[in-house]
Amino acid sequence: MRAADAIVKALEKEGVKHIFGIPGGAIIEVYDALFDSEIVHILTRHEQAAVHAADGYARATGRVGVAFATSGPGATNTVTGIATAYMDSSPVVVMTGQVPRSLIGNDAFQEADITGITMPITKHNYLVTDEKELLRIIKEAFYIARTGRPGPVLIDLPKDVTIADIEFDYPEKVDLPGYKPKYAGHPRQIKRAAELIMKAERPIILAGGGVILSNASEELVKLAETIPAFVVTSLMGKGAIPETHPLSLGFIGMHGAKYANYAVQESDLIIAVGVRFSDRTTGKVSSFAPNAKIIHIDIDPAEIGKNVRVDVPIVGDAKLVLRELIKHIQYKRRKEWEDKVNEWRRKYPLRYKRDGKLKPQYVIEKLYELAPDAIVTTEVGQNQMWAAQYFKVKYPRQFITSGGLGTMGFGFPAAIGVKTAFPDKTVVDIAGDGSFLMNIQELATCVDYGIDVKVFILNNAFLGMVRQWQQLFYDERYSQTCLLCKEMSFEKIAEGFGAVGMTVERESEVEDAIKEALSIDAPVVVDFRVDRLENVYPMVPAGAALNEIIDEEV
Amino acid sequence: MRHTLAALVENKPGVLAKVAGLFRRRGFNIESLAVGITEKPQISRMTIVVDGDDKTIEQVTKQLNKLIEVLKVSDVTKNSVERELALVKVNATPQTRGEIIEIANIFRGRIVDVARDSFIIEITGDEDKINAFIDLMRQYGIKEVARTGKIAMQRGSKALE
């Protein structure tokens, strides 16, 4: 069998239904094989978008997302997508074409050392140098991508390998002596954790993206209710507990609510699950929750003790560990702590100024009101933080955002991936004008395939988050952050691509516009011309402690 | 403090680059790295000398363990035999030859090449010994030094498998 056909057959065996990518000379054989396959290929307009789409697909479904690219520039265009998936532990397999083996190392046409380039941003990668190893490598790649702490895996396929003749002998099992993820938590550590929980007076649960990756949301909510304890999340953990749940305090960190950050700082025990204590989450590490003991549950041993000191480390899968942990805990109400947190909640709600201008927060509140079940992807910046603050996520995998790498341009192609996986769901990309411009060409993909995603641009004509920093910390010296030098119409751009475009300038038009956009059976771009100088508050400045919060007078 | 780590890794192309790249991008301070094949042809052993506090060493170990091709990492700083090999090319005149041979003998070095005006001396030992030897050779004029970096193995019957 031609190796290219074997590749496609192997992908079918792995259950792959969709692939995102762009063909080219070095991967043309695989595309030729794909021609006869049931697998649906979505031709994106940029390889970066192909990987983001595969990533969005993976985050929404929990299955492995797959992206294809050709050699050289095709391969290097995937780098941002791969790094994004790596930072957020998303299971993605990227297959790139490579020049024939005889030309590798000769600076051949469209040659790039993509395995060398992606070494620091993949969980693992392969250059297939022997066609006899091809099927074993594909098997391993999918296994590595989705097990343990998930992550992207790249397979580089020299063109002559894809032409070679091989037997289709797809391995049933993998044999990786150096890769043995540990799923069950250590029983003694779990007991120690339970003892700390029973002793704690001000416990709090900090849930991260790991809870969502291990589908441990149900167990997390059960743990919270059993203790009982309030739950805060990282940005990636949004959805780990329904944010409408009375114990949910939303996300913490740089733009988390005051009450959530205060609750963490004042707690005496943090039960951290599947979270890596990023600097955006903890604020200044040395002042993070100064009186709290920390229990840290994570499948990646390297995360434990990396950023914060930990009192009880538990290496294992969140779902399994939480199940065990719950068995050792009895309900014990901490009235005083409960009252204190609820008092903060009353005193410091998330709020914004209503002064007649069109406020971005208002747009998101309205979207949430009209489509609370929609899957929301975001771009990166102010739009992302407002979305995180005002869209109350109800279920896991509902809020899809680039947390670790903070990739502008992620949300729109990710939405394409999500909508491909769930054609019946409403999928909205909450965008900024700056971010949307970074992968705007994917409008062509949406229109071509009838991928009915909605893009809501909170257009303030600025690289808004940078402008906010310049305003607050650089004496309003707005160096290179204004994007609106001339009048530009996203509505017309959308129409130019064949999508539906809308422009909204007044608060009174928001509700009708959202209703209309959601009812149209086509990709829609709504350009919300929001207050250009609106800031994201509250804000913990970089390097400050979580309770050193700047807020706006309302 | 300096730690000596021994790592068993799959003997495959690119593994050394992965290990070295890991050290660079995570900002770990690597002092030496020696690699060689073990009794099993599919497995190589790396001896890595790293400078750092306990927290750093813990991270180094954990991050190394995350690499798919790394089979085992062990801290062999304590209670181990440590050796390094050096080749030292030193100027040798008729007047100094005798002295150099004498010093080499004291250090149990071997003269492995003799030219009209130089020697190459092979010497093994722990780092201090090699440093001391090189230091003594300076007075004659060192032309070239090649050192392997440290390899180490813990004493007793316990083995890294």
Coordinates of C-alpha atoms in Angstrom, one line a residue, chain A residues 86 119-120 123-126 136 144 149 176-179 300-307, chain B residues 10 12 14 17-19 21 24-26 55 58-59 62-63 65-71:
Chain A
Y86 CA 1.3 23.5 24.0
M119 CA 11.0 20.9 19.8
P120 CA 10.3 23.4 22.7
K123 CA 4.9 17.4 23.8
H124 CA 6.8 15.2 21.4
N125 CA 7.7 15.3 17.7
Y126 CA 8.9 12.9 15.0
R136 CA 4.0 3.0 14.9
I144 CA 1.0 10.8 23.5
R149 CA -1.0 15.9 30.3
L176 CA 7.0 3.7 25.3
P177 CA 9.3 2.8 28.2
G178 CA 10.0 6.5 29.0
Y179 CA 6.4 7.6 29.0
D300 CA 2.3 16.6 35.5
P301 CA 4.8 16.2 38.4
A302 CA 6.8 19.0 37.0
E303 CA 4.0 21.5 37.7
I304 CA 4.1 20.7 41.4
G305 CA 6.4 23.1 43.3
K306 CA 7.4 24.9 40.1
N307 CA 5.8 28.2 40.9
Chain B
E10 CA 16.8 6.1 24.3
K12 CA 18.0 8.0 19.1
G14 CA 17.8 14.3 18.4
A17 CA 19.4 18.2 21.2
K18 CA 16.2 17.8 23.2
V19 CA 18.0 17.5 26.5
G21 CA 17.5 22.5 24.4
R24 CA 18.8 26.3 27.5
R25 CA 15.2 27.4 27.3
R26 CA 14.4 26.9 31.0
K55 CA 14.4 23.5 43.9
E58 CA 14.0 19.1 41.4
Q59 CA 12.7 21.0 38.3
K62 CA 11.1 16.6 36.6
Q63 CA 11.5 18.4 33.3
N65 CA 11.5 13.0 33.0
K66 CA 8.9 14.7 30.9
L67 CA 10.8 14.0 27.7
I68 CA 9.4 10.9 26.1
E69 CA 12.9 9.4 25.4
V70 CA 14.2 9.8 28.9
L71 CA 13.8 6.6 30.7

